[in-house]
Tab-separated table of C-alpha atoms in Angstrom:
chain	number	residue	atom	x	y	z
T	1	MET	CA	-69.865	31.181	66.520
T	2	VAL	CA	-65.765	31.658	67.631
T	3	SER	CA	-64.670	28.764	69.990
T	4	SER	CA	-61.969	29.537	71.001
T	5	ALA	CA	-59.303	33.468	71.281
T	6	THR	CA	-56.937	30.656	68.335
T	7	ALA	CA	-59.267	32.425	66.047
T	8	VAL	CA	-58.750	35.550	67.018
T	9	PRO	CA	-55.557	36.934	65.068
T	10	GLU	CA	-53.019	38.686	67.193
T	11	VAL	CA	-49.827	41.448	67.331
T	12	ALA	CA	-46.592	41.496	69.467
T	13	LEU	CA	-46.612	44.999	70.784
T	14	ARG	CA	-42.734	46.050	69.704
T	15	SER	CA	-42.049	48.143	72.792
T	16	GLY	CA	-42.659	46.319	76.871
T	17	SER	CA	-43.732	42.875	77.604
T	18	ALA	CA	-47.339	41.913	78.201
T	19	ARG	CA	-48.601	38.836	76.053
T	20	PRO	CA	-49.414	39.547	71.752
T	21	MET	CA	-52.767	42.522	71.249
T	22	PRO	CA	-56.124	41.003	69.764
T	23	ALA	CA	-57.151	42.063	66.403
T	24	VAL	CA	-60.312	42.924	67.229
T	25	GLY	CA	-61.575	44.399	71.238
T	26	MET	CA	-64.348	45.080	72.917
T	27	GLY	CA	-64.716	48.545	73.720
T	28	THR	CA	-65.873	49.675	77.110
T	29	ALA	CA	-67.040	53.388	77.227
T	30	ALA	CA	-70.397	54.032	79.339
T	31	SER	CA	-72.502	55.496	78.233
T	32	HIS	CA	-75.647	56.422	80.577
T	33	LEU	CA	-77.129	52.422	80.809
T	34	ASP	CA	-74.105	51.425	80.603
T	35	LEU	CA	-73.459	52.280	83.915
T	36	VAL	CA	-75.058	49.713	85.727
T	37	PRO	CA	-72.477	47.664	86.749
T	38	GLU	CA	-74.554	44.518	86.140
T	39	VAL	CA	-74.790	45.492	83.018
T	40	THR	CA	-71.363	45.703	81.798
T	41	LYS	CA	-70.059	42.908	83.719
T	42	ASP	CA	-73.279	40.368	81.968
T	43	ALA	CA	-71.908	41.845	78.611
T	44	VAL	CA	-68.050	40.752	79.706
T	45	LEU	CA	-68.561	37.911	79.641
T	46	ALA	CA	-71.184	36.821	76.931
T	47	ALA	CA	-68.630	38.276	74.449
T	48	ILE	CA	-65.343	36.334	76.525
T	49	GLU	CA	-68.233	33.159	75.918
T	50	VAL	CA	-67.611	34.038	71.669
T	51	GLY	CA	-63.848	34.490	71.671
T	52	TYR	CA	-62.764	37.758	73.184
T	53	ARG	CA	-59.374	38.064	75.501
T	54	HIS	CA	-58.944	42.102	74.537
T	55	PHE	CA	-61.026	43.822	76.722
T	56	ASP	CA	-59.980	48.769	76.752
T	57	THR	CA	-61.948	50.122	79.763
T	58	ALA	CA	-60.294	53.521	81.552
T	59	TYR	CA	-60.265	54.980	84.636
T	60	MET	CA	-62.326	58.106	82.768
T	61	TYR	CA	-65.792	55.509	82.183
T	62	GLY	CA	-66.591	53.371	84.976
T	63	THR	CA	-65.820	50.164	84.391
T	64	GLU	CA	-62.116	49.442	86.155
T	65	LYS	CA	-64.655	47.091	88.629
T	66	PRO	CA	-67.831	45.339	86.376
T	67	LEU	CA	-64.495	44.722	83.646
T	68	GLY	CA	-62.559	43.148	86.035
T	69	GLU	CA	-64.877	41.165	88.767
T	70	ALA	CA	-66.262	40.000	85.016
T	71	VAL	CA	-63.244	38.325	83.488
T	72	ALA	CA	-62.491	36.760	87.663
T	73	GLU	CA	-66.563	35.154	87.168
T	74	ALA	CA	-65.079	33.789	83.426
T	75	VAL	CA	-61.860	31.868	85.592
T	76	ARG	CA	-64.327	31.041	88.188
T	77	CYS	CA	-66.680	29.179	86.203
T	78	GLY	CA	-63.508	28.098	83.290
T	79	LEU	CA	-65.176	30.081	80.761
T	80	ILE	CA	-60.743	30.986	80.467
T	81	ALA	CA	-58.260	29.074	82.894
T	82	SER	CA	-56.924	32.162	84.329
T	83	ARG	CA	-56.447	35.943	83.759
T	84	GLU	CA	-53.721	36.023	81.636
T	85	GLU	CA	-55.204	34.880	78.957
T	86	VAL	CA	-57.854	38.095	78.430
T	87	PHE	CA	-55.398	41.832	77.229
T	88	VAL	CA	-56.430	43.891	79.928
T	89	THR	CA	-56.277	48.102	78.787
T	90	SER	CA	-56.753	51.146	80.669
T	91	LYS	CA	-56.359	54.821	80.636
T	92	LEU	CA	-55.054	58.068	82.761
T	93	TRP	CA	-57.506	60.536	82.493
T	94	CYS	CA	-57.230	64.059	81.864
T	95	THR	CA	-57.044	64.932	85.335
T	96	GLN	CA	-54.396	62.449	86.157
T	97	ASN	CA	-51.833	63.726	83.833
T	98	HIS	CA	-49.788	64.253	86.267
T	99	PRO	CA	-45.676	63.156	87.469
T	100	ASP	CA	-46.817	62.317	91.163
T	101	LEU	CA	-50.077	61.305	90.444
T	102	VAL	CA	-49.396	58.373	87.283
T	103	LEU	CA	-48.959	55.901	89.630
T	104	PRO	CA	-51.556	56.154	92.216
T	105	SER	CA	-53.863	56.306	89.504
T	106	LEU	CA	-52.401	52.813	88.602
T	107	ARG	CA	-52.595	51.430	91.913
T	108	GLU	CA	-56.349	52.629	91.551
T	109	THR	CA	-57.131	50.969	88.571
T	110	LEU	CA	-55.686	47.573	89.095
T	111	LYS	CA	-57.778	47.739	92.693
T	112	ASN	CA	-60.787	48.293	90.411
T	113	LEU	CA	-59.713	45.282	88.369
T	114	GLN	CA	-59.332	43.103	91.208
T	115	MET	CA	-55.536	42.537	88.928
T	116	GLU	CA	-52.374	42.977	89.847
T	117	TYR	CA	-51.347	44.315	85.974
T	118	VAL	CA	-52.751	45.943	83.262
T	119	ASP	CA	-51.002	44.715	79.981
T	120	LEU	CA	-51.511	48.362	79.117
T	121	TYR	CA	-51.745	51.059	79.678
T	122	LEU	CA	-52.467	54.719	78.025
T	123	ILE	CA	-52.232	58.010	78.300
T	124	HIS	CA	-55.584	58.688	77.955
T	125	GLY	CA	-55.470	62.648	75.625
T	126	PRO	CA	-52.649	64.492	75.648
T	127	VAL	CA	-54.162	67.258	77.416
T	128	ALA	CA	-54.318	68.202	82.145
T	129	GLN	CA	-56.452	68.515	83.834
T	130	LYS	CA	-56.072	70.524	87.897
T	131	PRO	CA	-55.926	67.854	89.566
T	132	GLY	CA	-59.447	67.010	91.306
T	133	PRO	CA	-62.928	64.743	90.325
T	134	ILE	CA	-63.915	63.776	86.734
T	135	ALA	CA	-66.288	66.932	85.132
T	136	PHE	CA	-67.889	66.985	82.223
T	137	PRO	CA	-67.709	69.693	81.237
T	138	ALA	CA	-64.634	71.119	81.859
T	139	LYS	CA	-63.652	74.083	83.416
T	140	ARG	CA	-62.020	75.910	80.163
T	141	GLU	CA	-60.015	78.062	83.337
T	142	ASP	CA	-58.253	74.514	84.436
T	143	ALA	CA	-56.225	72.761	82.042
T	144	VAL	CA	-52.958	73.224	82.064
T	145	PRO	CA	-49.625	72.332	80.524
T	146	PHE	CA	-49.461	69.119	80.080
T	147	ASP	CA	-46.242	68.561	81.618
T	148	PHE	CA	-44.715	65.104	78.559
T	149	GLU	CA	-41.925	63.925	80.202
T	150	GLY	CA	-42.834	64.471	83.895
T	151	VAL	CA	-45.522	62.712	83.062
T	152	TRP	CA	-43.997	60.112	80.614
T	153	ARG	CA	-40.902	58.986	82.735
T	154	ALA	CA	-43.899	57.392	86.106
T	155	MET	CA	-45.702	55.887	83.588
T	156	GLU	CA	-41.734	54.208	82.075
T	157	GLU	CA	-42.005	53.353	86.257
T	158	CYS	CA	-45.177	51.171	85.689
T	159	GLN	CA	-43.423	48.922	83.145
T	160	GLN	CA	-40.903	49.358	85.805
T	161	LEU	CA	-42.375	48.096	88.092
T	162	GLY	CA	-44.651	45.171	86.153
T	163	LEU	CA	-47.431	47.104	87.212
T	164	ALA	CA	-48.391	47.240	82.990
T	165	ARG	CA	-46.845	45.572	81.323
T	166	ALA	CA	-47.073	47.916	78.396
T	167	ILE	CA	-47.835	52.149	78.377
T	168	GLY	CA	-48.700	54.010	75.690
T	169	VAL	CA	-51.142	56.393	74.895
T	170	SER	CA	-54.560	57.854	72.770
T	171	ASN	CA	-55.535	61.340	70.965
T	172	PHE	CA	-52.290	62.184	70.597
T	173	THR	CA	-50.865	63.304	66.614
T	174	THR	CA	-47.390	63.102	65.448
T	175	LYS	CA	-46.726	66.443	67.269
T	176	HIS	CA	-47.522	65.043	70.631
T	177	LEU	CA	-45.951	61.661	69.382
T	178	ASN	CA	-42.081	64.026	68.863
T	179	LYS	CA	-42.162	65.092	72.371
T	180	ILE	CA	-42.631	61.577	74.121
T	181	LEU	CA	-39.970	60.009	71.487
T	182	SER	CA	-38.027	62.672	72.906
T	183	VAL	CA	-37.845	61.950	76.018
T	184	ALA	CA	-38.616	57.899	76.050
T	185	THR	CA	-36.767	55.514	77.864
T	186	ILE	CA	-39.165	53.131	76.025
T	187	PRO	CA	-41.493	53.979	73.766
T	188	PRO	CA	-45.120	54.284	73.588
T	189	ALA	CA	-46.288	50.290	72.373
T	190	VAL	CA	-49.668	51.821	71.858
T	191	ASN	CA	-51.313	54.612	70.179
T	192	GLN	CA	-55.337	54.872	70.973
T	193	VAL	CA	-57.226	57.380	67.616
T	194	GLU	CA	-60.435	57.914	66.590
T	195	LEU	CA	-59.737	55.691	63.278
T	196	ASN	CA	-62.681	54.358	60.729
T	197	PRO	CA	-63.481	53.642	56.324
T	198	VAL	CA	-64.319	57.850	57.459
T	199	TRP	CA	-61.199	59.222	59.826
T	200	GLN	CA	-58.856	56.921	57.379
T	201	GLN	CA	-55.737	58.947	59.769
T	202	ARG	CA	-53.120	58.080	57.280
T	203	THR	CA	-50.330	61.168	57.990
T	204	LEU	CA	-50.423	59.156	61.296
T	205	ARG	CA	-50.147	55.438	60.420
T	206	ALA	CA	-47.583	56.229	58.686
T	207	TYR	CA	-45.634	58.089	61.352
T	208	CYS	CA	-46.720	55.330	63.786
T	209	ALA	CA	-45.055	52.573	61.658
T	210	GLU	CA	-42.061	53.765	60.784
T	211	LYS	CA	-41.356	54.427	65.093
T	212	GLY	CA	-42.616	50.824	65.622
T	213	ILE	CA	-45.570	52.088	67.427
T	214	HIS	CA	-48.709	49.757	66.660
T	215	VAL	CA	-52.310	51.938	65.846
T	216	ALA	CA	-55.048	51.162	68.077
T	217	ALA	CA	-58.741	52.210	66.843
T	218	TYR	CA	-61.911	53.209	69.118
T	219	SER	CA	-65.183	54.384	67.000
T	220	PRO	CA	-63.978	51.556	64.796
T	221	LEU	CA	-67.685	51.906	63.002
T	222	GLY	CA	-68.319	55.874	64.038
T	223	GLY	CA	-69.491	56.061	67.678
T	224	GLN	CA	-68.356	59.241	69.640
T	225	ASN	CA	-72.020	60.452	67.108
T	226	TRP	CA	-73.662	62.858	70.142
T	227	ASP	CA	-74.550	65.763	69.077
T	228	GLY	CA	-77.100	63.951	66.647
T	229	THR	CA	-76.128	64.210	63.768
T	230	GLY	CA	-75.822	60.251	62.559
T	231	ASN	CA	-73.280	58.186	61.741
T	232	ALA	CA	-70.909	58.876	59.307
T	233	VAL	CA	-69.980	55.117	59.085
T	234	MET	CA	-73.057	53.180	59.302
T	235	ALA	CA	-75.138	55.385	56.879
T	236	SER	CA	-72.137	55.022	53.733
T	237	GLU	CA	-73.122	53.714	50.842
T	238	VAL	CA	-70.207	53.058	50.210
T	239	LEU	CA	-69.901	50.263	53.149
T	240	ALA	CA	-73.129	49.745	52.493
T	241	GLY	CA	-72.837	48.765	48.906
T	242	ILE	CA	-69.455	46.977	49.848
T	243	ALA	CA	-71.667	44.918	52.628
T	244	LYS	CA	-74.570	44.084	50.413
T	245	ALA	CA	-72.146	42.612	47.868
T	246	ARG	CA	-70.097	40.389	50.194
T	247	GLY	CA	-73.116	39.223	52.024
T	248	LYS	CA	-71.687	41.153	55.558
T	249	THR	CA	-72.479	43.982	57.769
T	250	VAL	CA	-71.152	46.920	57.070
T	251	ALA	CA	-69.960	46.901	60.276
T	252	GLN	CA	-67.817	44.299	59.553
T	253	VAL	CA	-67.092	45.980	56.206
T	254	ALA	CA	-65.803	48.449	58.478
T	255	LEU	CA	-63.376	46.023	60.446
T	256	ARG	CA	-62.374	44.420	58.478
T	257	TRP	CA	-61.399	47.146	56.168
T	258	ILE	CA	-59.547	48.225	59.957
T	259	TYR	CA	-57.355	45.279	60.153
T	260	GLU	CA	-56.048	44.853	56.032
T	261	HIS	CA	-54.294	48.047	57.740
T	262	GLY	CA	-52.627	46.029	60.609
T	263	VAL	CA	-54.808	48.169	63.143
T	264	THR	CA	-56.537	46.574	65.831
T	265	SER	CA	-60.550	47.985	66.308
T	266	ILE	CA	-61.736	48.848	70.024
T	267	ALA	CA	-65.192	48.381	69.221
T	268	LYS	CA	-68.583	49.355	71.702
T	269	SER	CA	-71.358	46.879	71.406
T	270	TYR	CA	-73.413	44.774	74.516
T	271	ASN	CA	-75.583	42.794	72.735
T	272	LYS	CA	-73.802	39.349	71.921
T	273	GLU	CA	-75.033	38.909	68.629
T	274	ARG	CA	-73.286	42.232	67.335
T	275	LEU	CA	-70.577	40.883	69.680
T	276	GLU	CA	-70.458	37.729	67.011
T	277	GLN	CA	-70.589	39.250	64.162
T	278	ASN	CA	-67.553	41.822	64.969
T	279	LEU	CA	-65.125	38.727	65.157
T	280	GLN	CA	-66.482	36.874	62.380
T	281	ILE	CA	-63.763	38.651	59.626
T	282	PHE	CA	-61.371	36.728	58.890
T	283	ASP	CA	-61.944	34.180	56.418
T	284	TRP	CA	-62.819	37.261	54.025
T	285	GLU	CA	-60.991	39.766	51.881
T	286	LEU	CA	-62.064	43.327	50.282
T	287	THR	CA	-61.343	43.037	46.882
T	288	ASP	CA	-58.796	46.515	45.376
T	289	GLN	CA	-61.570	47.699	43.976
T	290	ASP	CA	-64.079	47.613	47.868
T	291	ARG	CA	-60.836	49.690	48.773
T	292	LEU	CA	-60.056	51.956	45.947
T	293	ASN	CA	-63.411	52.480	46.773
T	294	ILE	CA	-63.479	53.302	51.081
T	295	SER	CA	-60.419	55.204	50.502
T	296	GLN	CA	-62.011	57.653	48.324
T	297	ILE	CA	-64.808	58.063	51.363
T	298	PRO	CA	-65.163	61.122	52.249
T	299	GLN	CA	-63.711	62.204	55.466
T	300	ARG	CA	-64.473	63.526	58.535
T	301	LYS	CA	-63.373	64.086	62.953
T	302	ILE	CA	-65.892	63.423	65.354
T	303	VAL	CA	-64.348	63.924	68.384
T	304	LYS	CA	-61.899	67.269	69.182
T	305	ILE	CA	-60.950	67.741	72.520
T	306	ASP	CA	-61.854	71.396	72.638
T	307	SER	CA	-65.254	70.514	71.965
T	308	SER	CA	-65.398	67.222	73.476
T	309	LEU	CA	-63.807	67.412	77.102
T	310	PHE	CA	-64.905	71.441	78.268
T	311	SER	CA	-67.380	73.683	78.423
T	312	GLN	CA	-67.500	76.543	75.581
T	313	GLU	CA	-67.659	78.533	78.397
T	314	GLY	CA	-64.998	80.812	79.488
T	315	GLU	CA	-60.538	80.841	79.076
T	316	PHE	CA	-57.916	78.742	77.753
T	317	THR	CA	-56.160	80.841	80.764
T	318	SER	CA	-53.193	77.972	80.779
T	319	VAL	CA	-52.708	76.781	77.744
T	320	ASP	CA	-53.409	77.417	73.881
T	321	PRO	CA	-55.702	74.905	72.697
T	322	SER	CA	-53.927	74.198	69.384
T	323	ASP	CA	-51.605	71.980	72.406
T	324	PHE	CA	-53.838	69.243	72.845
T	325	ASP	CA	-55.657	69.376	68.890
T	326	ILE	CA	-55.752	66.092	67.595
T	327	VAL	CA	-56.964	67.081	63.921
T	328	GLU	CA	-54.192	65.744	61.688
T	329	GLU	CA	-55.402	65.014	58.227
């Protein structure tokens, strides 16, 4: 068992004033069952007990309130000394990707979390929808042009006001990042993207390293495969072979590979035993042969915005869907 937050390495972000980001975080993207608030709250408390100090949520997930309640409870019962001990990320949804909605949306997030600030606030994706309630799937005609400069200026205001200690993006390719960097006074601190041994994001990782943008990985264990096609990470024979040889789980091999590339993992699990296992990756290393074998795994991306977010019916009337394509070799 990991007994304290100091057991988890941390990385200092190049932009903003957030505390260092722990190298493994707990994700709270909700499935149907997880929408029961007590389930999320209890899972976060269990994670804090085993050593997690990094938590990832989003307005769209519907888990901000139980996450905030769990952190407050952890302080009350002495699991942590104060809210400052945890690193909390939340995200601005596509319906909020409008300059005049960014700050009010963050204030609503902070109210949900019962917190005065988030450590990191991210634009959830490089697509804007008409303001209104979240709908899945969204109508294609509700996609509208993304005002990159206006939205980023509003994100910068969130940091300048101290409501977000650092700001960043999610699901951005090098093309989208170029648009932000061309207008930014404050550069993005983080880009959170789908990344794992089956979708390694070599081009994006190299670009972000050059620009001083830290990369965080969602679906580090190959989740998001809701189409029933199976989990290419957990089913990987390459990873299974390494895991067997090293006496580790496939998940631990995947998370170790991500860590060795300087990337932060956001792993979703509400199971206490697996939460513990996901932190047990720091006292061993992959071999050069392991790394070579992993580098040769066929690549396959799961999350694609046009098919994941929008109905397959109707037409994109005011945007070119290639503008929010997030597939990049």
